[in-house]
């Protein structure tokens, strides 16, 4: 959509996926308070930037495919539910989402980050379909990702801070997996 409109694409979820990746690489657990504090210190000590192409940089180093490994899929919702992690990422995400014209992707954009957004879309596919789309990138079997996707959705909907909900005024797009068809529907709104 951003490409078709020739505007930036900001993916707020990339920040939480980066946290999950760093936690995995360092052997940290979102269940251990000392690990959470260590990761928060690391986030604050490094330069993290959400890029206009939907990606993320840490200390000017672009992070891409590593965000889609199964370990990240399994832990991202756990890390994203931690208030201290959300606070550590707050400035990075706020700075990126203050842009006036952009496609901003994330589970709490309209409800928390940009309630003033002119348009809100909630693109919804079944966990089974979503897991099939991610399977190739994550290097995992579809069945594994289906279980992970269902658990992640449940955790994200139940988190205390910024739960993932469908915004009241969002236009819901359901069941389509063809990206071009979804973009065409969005452009008609």
PDB file of C-alpha atoms in Angstrom:
ATOM      1  CA  UNK A   1       0.000   0.000   0.000  1.00  0.00           C
ATOM      2  CA  UNK A   2       2.763   2.438   0.934  1.00  0.00           C
ATOM      3  CA  UNK A   3       4.623   1.644  -2.259  1.00  0.00           C
ATOM      4  CA  UNK A   4       1.503   2.240  -4.369  1.00  0.00           C
ATOM      5  CA  UNK A   5       0.816   5.533  -2.571  1.00  0.00           C
ATOM      6  CA  UNK A   6       4.511   6.452  -2.659  1.00  0.00           C
ATOM      7  CA  UNK A   7       4.597   7.223   1.053  1.00  0.00           C
ATOM      8  CA  UNK A   8       6.635   5.752   3.931  1.00  0.00           C
ATOM      9  CA  UNK A   9       5.796   2.397   5.520  1.00  0.00           C
ATOM     10  CA  UNK A  10       6.423   2.268   9.268  1.00  0.00           C
ATOM     11  CA  UNK A  11       6.139  -1.165  10.926  1.00  0.00           C
ATOM     12  CA  UNK A  12       5.936  -0.707  14.713  1.00  0.00           C
ATOM     13  CA  UNK A  13       5.944  -4.467  15.217  1.00  0.00           C
ATOM     14  CA  UNK A  14       9.523  -4.563  13.941  1.00  0.00           C
ATOM     15  CA  UNK A  15      10.621  -2.919  17.203  1.00  0.00           C
ATOM     16  CA  UNK A  16       9.152  -5.737  19.288  1.00  0.00           C
ATOM     17  CA  UNK A  17      10.491  -8.354  16.890  1.00  0.00           C
ATOM     18  CA  UNK A  18      13.946  -6.782  17.314  1.00  0.00           C
ATOM     19  CA  UNK A  19      13.569  -7.129  21.098  1.00  0.00           C
ATOM     20  CA  UNK A  20      12.629 -10.796  20.698  1.00  0.00           C
ATOM     21  CA  UNK A  21      15.595 -11.336  18.361  1.00  0.00           C
ATOM     22  CA  UNK A  22      18.048  -9.685  20.773  1.00  0.00           C
ATOM     23  CA  UNK A  23      16.608 -11.671  23.669  1.00  0.00           C
ATOM     24  CA  UNK A  24      17.002 -14.903  21.715  1.00  0.00           C
ATOM     25  CA  UNK A  25      20.552 -14.083  20.575  1.00  0.00           C
ATOM     26  CA  UNK A  26      21.598 -13.232  24.151  1.00  0.00           C
ATOM     27  CA  UNK A  27      19.791 -16.150  25.771  1.00  0.00           C
ATOM     28  CA  UNK A  28      17.462 -13.842  27.714  1.00  0.00           C
ATOM     29  CA  UNK A  29      13.972 -14.687  28.896  1.00  0.00           C
ATOM     30  CA  UNK A  30      10.987 -12.336  29.229  1.00  0.00           C
ATOM     31  CA  UNK A  31      10.138 -14.273  32.402  1.00  0.00           C
ATOM     32  CA  UNK A  32      13.308 -13.214  34.250  1.00  0.00           C
ATOM     33  CA  UNK A  33      13.262  -9.677  35.633  1.00  0.00           C
ATOM     34  CA  UNK A  34      17.051  -9.326  35.438  1.00  0.00           C
ATOM     35  CA  UNK A  35      16.923 -10.235  31.725  1.00  0.00           C
ATOM     36  CA  UNK A  36      14.175  -7.673  31.117  1.00  0.00           C
ATOM     37  CA  UNK A  37      16.252  -4.968  32.827  1.00  0.00           C
ATOM     38  CA  UNK A  38      19.319  -5.963  30.820  1.00  0.00           C
ATOM     39  CA  UNK A  39      17.422  -5.741  27.552  1.00  0.00           C
ATOM     40  CA  UNK A  40      15.845  -2.391  28.507  1.00  0.00           C
ATOM     41  CA  UNK A  41      19.293  -0.971  29.255  1.00  0.00           C
ATOM     42  CA  UNK A  42      20.510  -2.266  25.911  1.00  0.00           C
ATOM     43  CA  UNK A  43      17.576  -0.695  24.064  1.00  0.00           C
ATOM     44  CA  UNK A  44      18.221   2.670  25.680  1.00  0.00           C
ATOM     45  CA  UNK A  45      21.984   2.502  25.060  1.00  0.00           C
ATOM     46  CA  UNK A  46      21.682   1.811  21.340  1.00  0.00           C
ATOM     47  CA  UNK A  47      20.314   3.867  18.477  1.00  0.00           C
ATOM     48  CA  UNK A  48      17.131   2.179  17.226  1.00  0.00           C
ATOM     49  CA  UNK A  49      15.239   3.560  14.244  1.00  0.00           C
ATOM     50  CA  UNK A  50      12.121   2.351  12.464  1.00  0.00           C
ATOM     51  CA  UNK A  51      12.813   2.951   8.782  1.00  0.00           C
ATOM     52  CA  UNK A  52      10.458   4.260   6.105  1.00  0.00           C
ATOM     53  CA  UNK A  53      10.567   0.927   4.253  1.00  0.00           C
ATOM     54  CA  UNK A  54       8.974  -1.069   7.094  1.00  0.00           C
ATOM     55  CA  UNK A  55      12.300  -2.155   8.534  1.00  0.00           C
ATOM     56  CA  UNK A  56      14.391  -1.337  11.563  1.00  0.00           C
ATOM     57  CA  UNK A  57      17.984  -0.322  12.239  1.00  0.00           C
ATOM     58  CA  UNK A  58      20.067  -0.724  15.333  1.00  0.00           C
ATOM     59  CA  UNK A  59      23.181   1.452  15.394  1.00  0.00           C
ATOM     60  CA  UNK A  60      22.699   2.168  11.668  1.00  0.00           C
ATOM     61  CA  UNK A  61      22.686  -1.586  10.879  1.00  0.00           C
ATOM     62  CA  UNK A  62      19.559  -2.729   9.014  1.00  0.00           C
ATOM     63  CA  UNK A  63      17.899  -5.848  10.448  1.00  0.00           C
ATOM     64  CA  UNK A  64      15.854  -7.905   7.963  1.00  0.00           C
ATOM     65  CA  UNK A  65      15.189 -11.623   7.647  1.00  0.00           C
ATOM     66  CA  UNK A  66      16.442 -12.461  11.129  1.00  0.00           C
ATOM     67  CA  UNK A  67      13.218 -10.954  12.476  1.00  0.00           C
ATOM     68  CA  UNK A  68      11.258 -13.868  11.002  1.00  0.00           C
ATOM     69  CA  UNK A  69      12.958 -16.816  12.691  1.00  0.00           C
ATOM     70  CA  UNK A  70      10.749 -19.179  14.674  1.00  0.00           C
ATOM     71  CA  UNK A  71      12.341 -18.197  17.996  1.00  0.00           C
ATOM     72  CA  UNK A  72      11.261 -14.597  17.401  1.00  0.00           C
ATOM     73  CA  UNK A  73       7.744 -15.707  16.455  1.00  0.00           C
ATOM     74  CA  UNK A  74       7.512 -17.695  19.675  1.00  0.00           C
ATOM     75  CA  UNK A  75       8.613 -14.926  22.022  1.00  0.00           C
ATOM     76  CA  UNK A  76       7.621 -11.580  20.492  1.00  0.00           C
ATOM     77  CA  UNK A  77       4.220 -11.374  22.225  1.00  0.00           C
ATOM     78  CA  UNK A  78       5.814 -12.189  25.593  1.00  0.00           C
ATOM     79  CA  UNK A  79       8.359  -9.381  25.221  1.00  0.00           C
ATOM     80  CA  UNK A  80       5.758  -6.934  23.841  1.00  0.00           C
ATOM     81  CA  UNK A  81       3.526  -7.448  26.875  1.00  0.00           C
ATOM     82  CA  UNK A  82       6.173  -6.189  29.307  1.00  0.00           C
ATOM     83  CA  UNK A  83       5.538  -2.547  30.321  1.00  0.00           C
ATOM     84  CA  UNK A  84       9.263  -1.822  30.792  1.00  0.00           C
ATOM     85  CA  UNK A  85      10.019  -3.006  27.245  1.00  0.00           C
ATOM     86  CA  UNK A  86       7.183  -0.907  25.826  1.00  0.00           C
ATOM     87  CA  UNK A  87       8.509   2.102  27.753  1.00  0.00           C
ATOM     88  CA  UNK A  88      12.064   1.507  26.512  1.00  0.00           C
ATOM     89  CA  UNK A  89      10.768   1.524  22.919  1.00  0.00           C
ATOM     90  CA  UNK A  90       8.303   4.384  23.402  1.00  0.00           C
ATOM     91  CA  UNK A  91      10.521   7.192  22.082  1.00  0.00           C
ATOM     92  CA  UNK A  92      11.636   5.173  19.049  1.00  0.00           C
ATOM     93  CA  UNK A  93       8.067   4.270  18.094  1.00  0.00           C
ATOM     94  CA  UNK A  94       6.661   7.726  18.869  1.00  0.00           C
ATOM     95  CA  UNK A  95       9.315   9.443  16.774  1.00  0.00           C
ATOM     96  CA  UNK A  96       8.633   7.142  13.807  1.00  0.00           C
ATOM     97  CA  UNK A  97       4.839   7.416  13.949  1.00  0.00           C
ATOM     98  CA  UNK A  98       4.709  11.225  14.119  1.00  0.00           C
ATOM     99  CA  UNK A  99       5.075  11.317  10.364  1.00  0.00           C
ATOM    100  CA  UNK A 100       2.110  13.036   8.697  1.00  0.00           C
ATOM    101  CA  UNK A 101       1.528  10.746   5.721  1.00  0.00           C
ATOM    102  CA  UNK A 102       2.500   7.093   6.031  1.00  0.00           C
ATOM    103  CA  UNK A 103       1.207   3.566   6.192  1.00  0.00           C
ATOM    104  CA  UNK A 104       1.801   2.654   9.826  1.00  0.00           C
ATOM    105  CA  UNK A 105       1.549  -1.050  10.539  1.00  0.00           C
ATOM    106  CA  UNK A 106       1.043  -2.403  14.031  1.00  0.00           C
ATOM    107  CA  UNK A 107      -1.400  -3.969  16.432  1.00  0.00           C
ATOM    108  CA  UNK A 108      -2.136  -0.791  18.404  1.00  0.00           C
ATOM    109  CA  UNK A 109      -1.639   2.037  15.930  1.00  0.00           C
ATOM    110  CA  UNK A 110      -5.173   3.483  15.867  1.00  0.00           C
ATOM    111  CA  UNK A 111      -6.033   2.592  19.461  1.00  0.00           C
ATOM    112  CA  UNK A 112      -2.859   3.918  21.119  1.00  0.00           C
ATOM    113  CA  UNK A 113      -0.163   5.393  18.881  1.00  0.00           C
ATOM    114  CA  UNK A 114      -2.178   7.419  16.362  1.00  0.00           C
ATOM    115  CA  UNK A 115      -5.835   7.653  17.414  1.00  0.00           C
ATOM    116  CA  UNK A 116      -5.947  10.730  15.146  1.00  0.00           C
ATOM    117  CA  UNK A 117      -5.144   8.692  12.024  1.00  0.00           C
ATOM    118  CA  UNK A 118      -7.414   9.593   9.115  1.00  0.00           C
ATOM    119  CA  UNK A 119      -7.848   5.944   8.120  1.00  0.00           C
ATOM    120  CA  UNK A 120      -7.597   2.682   9.998  1.00  0.00           C
ATOM    121  CA  UNK A 121      -7.641  -0.727   8.391  1.00  0.00           C
ATOM    122  CA  UNK A 122      -7.694  -4.059  10.133  1.00  0.00           C
ATOM    123  CA  UNK A 123      -6.561  -6.714   7.705  1.00  0.00           C
ATOM    124  CA  UNK A 124      -7.620 -10.038   9.089  1.00  0.00           C
ATOM    125  CA  UNK A 125      -6.722 -13.510   7.875  1.00  0.00           C
ATOM    126  CA  UNK A 126      -7.053 -16.728   9.798  1.00  0.00           C
ATOM    127  CA  UNK A 127      -4.065 -17.832  11.891  1.00  0.00           C
ATOM    128  CA  UNK A 128      -3.743 -20.823   9.545  1.00  0.00           C
ATOM    129  CA  UNK A 129      -3.440 -18.573   6.495  1.00  0.00           C
ATOM    130  CA  UNK A 130      -1.050 -16.183   8.263  1.00  0.00           C
ATOM    131  CA  UNK A 131       1.161 -19.051   9.402  1.00  0.00           C
ATOM    132  CA  UNK A 132       1.335 -20.363   5.834  1.00  0.00           C
ATOM    133  CA  UNK A 133       2.458 -16.927   4.636  1.00  0.00           C
ATOM    134  CA  UNK A 134       5.190 -16.721   7.287  1.00  0.00           C
ATOM    135  CA  UNK A 135       6.346 -20.358   7.085  1.00  0.00           C
ATOM    136  CA  UNK A 136       8.863 -19.848   4.316  1.00  0.00           C
ATOM    137  CA  UNK A 137      10.452 -16.786   5.893  1.00  0.00           C
ATOM    138  CA  UNK A 138      10.622 -18.243   9.392  1.00  0.00           C
ATOM    139  CA  UNK A 139      12.188 -21.518   8.357  1.00  0.00           C
ATOM    140  CA  UNK A 140       9.533 -23.498  10.174  1.00  0.00           C
ATOM    141  CA  UNK A 141       6.741 -25.875   9.425  1.00  0.00           C
ATOM    142  CA  UNK A 142       3.299 -24.417   8.922  1.00  0.00           C
ATOM    143  CA  UNK A 143       1.893 -26.414  11.857  1.00  0.00           C
ATOM    144  CA  UNK A 144       4.496 -24.957  14.243  1.00  0.00           C
ATOM    145  CA  UNK A 145       3.724 -21.437  13.111  1.00  0.00           C
ATOM    146  CA  UNK A 146      -0.026 -21.972  13.388  1.00  0.00           C
ATOM    147  CA  UNK A 147       0.352 -22.835  17.074  1.00  0.00           C
ATOM    148  CA  UNK A 148       2.685 -19.889  17.601  1.00  0.00           C
ATOM    149  CA  UNK A 149       0.350 -17.473  15.746  1.00  0.00           C
ATOM    150  CA  UNK A 150      -2.675 -18.539  17.781  1.00  0.00           C
ATOM    151  CA  UNK A 151      -0.787 -18.155  21.054  1.00  0.00           C
ATOM    152  CA  UNK A 152       0.644 -14.793  20.005  1.00  0.00           C
ATOM    153  CA  UNK A 153      -2.794 -13.454  19.062  1.00  0.00           C
ATOM    154  CA  UNK A 154      -4.183 -14.517  22.427  1.00  0.00           C
ATOM    155  CA  UNK A 155      -1.291 -12.946  24.336  1.00  0.00           C
ATOM    156  CA  UNK A 156      -1.504  -9.706  22.349  1.00  0.00           C
ATOM    157  CA  UNK A 157      -5.255  -9.395  22.902  1.00  0.00           C
ATOM    158  CA  UNK A 158      -4.822 -10.001  26.629  1.00  0.00           C
ATOM    159  CA  UNK A 159      -1.896  -7.720  27.421  1.00  0.00           C
ATOM    160  CA  UNK A 160      -2.563  -5.040  30.032  1.00  0.00           C
ATOM    161  CA  UNK A 161      -0.884  -2.175  28.169  1.00  0.00           C
ATOM    162  CA  UNK A 162      -1.984  -1.508  24.596  1.00  0.00           C
ATOM    163  CA  UNK A 163      -3.975  -4.683  23.983  1.00  0.00           C
ATOM    164  CA  UNK A 164      -4.428  -5.645  20.348  1.00  0.00           C
ATOM    165  CA  UNK A 165      -8.035  -4.851  19.513  1.00  0.00           C
ATOM    166  CA  UNK A 166      -9.888  -3.908  16.365  1.00  0.00           C
ATOM    167  CA  UNK A 167     -10.304  -0.113  16.471  1.00  0.00           C
ATOM    168  CA  UNK A 168     -13.952   1.029  16.558  1.00  0.00           C
ATOM    169  CA  UNK A 169     -13.740   2.936  13.294  1.00  0.00           C
ATOM    170  CA  UNK A 170     -11.416   0.594  11.419  1.00  0.00           C
ATOM    171  CA  UNK A 171     -12.369  -0.745   8.022  1.00  0.00           C
ATOM    172  CA  UNK A 172     -12.073  -4.527   8.308  1.00  0.00           C
ATOM    173  CA  UNK A 173     -10.662  -6.494   5.406  1.00  0.00           C
ATOM    174  CA  UNK A 174     -11.141 -10.238   5.920  1.00  0.00           C
ATOM    175  CA  UNK A 175      -9.976 -13.443   4.367  1.00  0.00           C
ATOM    176  CA  UNK A 176      -7.905 -12.249   1.441  1.00  0.00           C
ATOM    177  CA  UNK A 177      -4.330 -13.458   1.200  1.00  0.00           C
ATOM    178  CA  UNK A 178      -3.419 -11.941  -2.145  1.00  0.00           C
ATOM    179  CA  UNK A 179      -1.525  -8.768  -1.267  1.00  0.00           C
ATOM    180  CA  UNK A 180      -2.436  -6.976  -4.493  1.00  0.00           C
ATOM    181  CA  UNK A 181      -6.140  -7.653  -3.940  1.00  0.00           C
ATOM    182  CA  UNK A 182      -5.939  -6.335  -0.382  1.00  0.00           C
ATOM    183  CA  UNK A 183      -4.105  -3.201  -1.542  1.00  0.00           C
ATOM    184  CA  UNK A 184      -6.687  -2.640  -4.289  1.00  0.00           C
ATOM    185  CA  UNK A 185      -9.507  -2.889  -1.739  1.00  0.00           C
ATOM    186  CA  UNK A 186      -7.741  -0.468   0.590  1.00  0.00           C
ATOM    187  CA  UNK A 187      -7.206   2.054  -2.198  1.00  0.00           C
ATOM    188  CA  UNK A 188     -10.946   2.069  -2.967  1.00  0.00           C
ATOM    189  CA  UNK A 189     -11.785   3.320   0.524  1.00  0.00           C
TER     190      UNK A 189
END
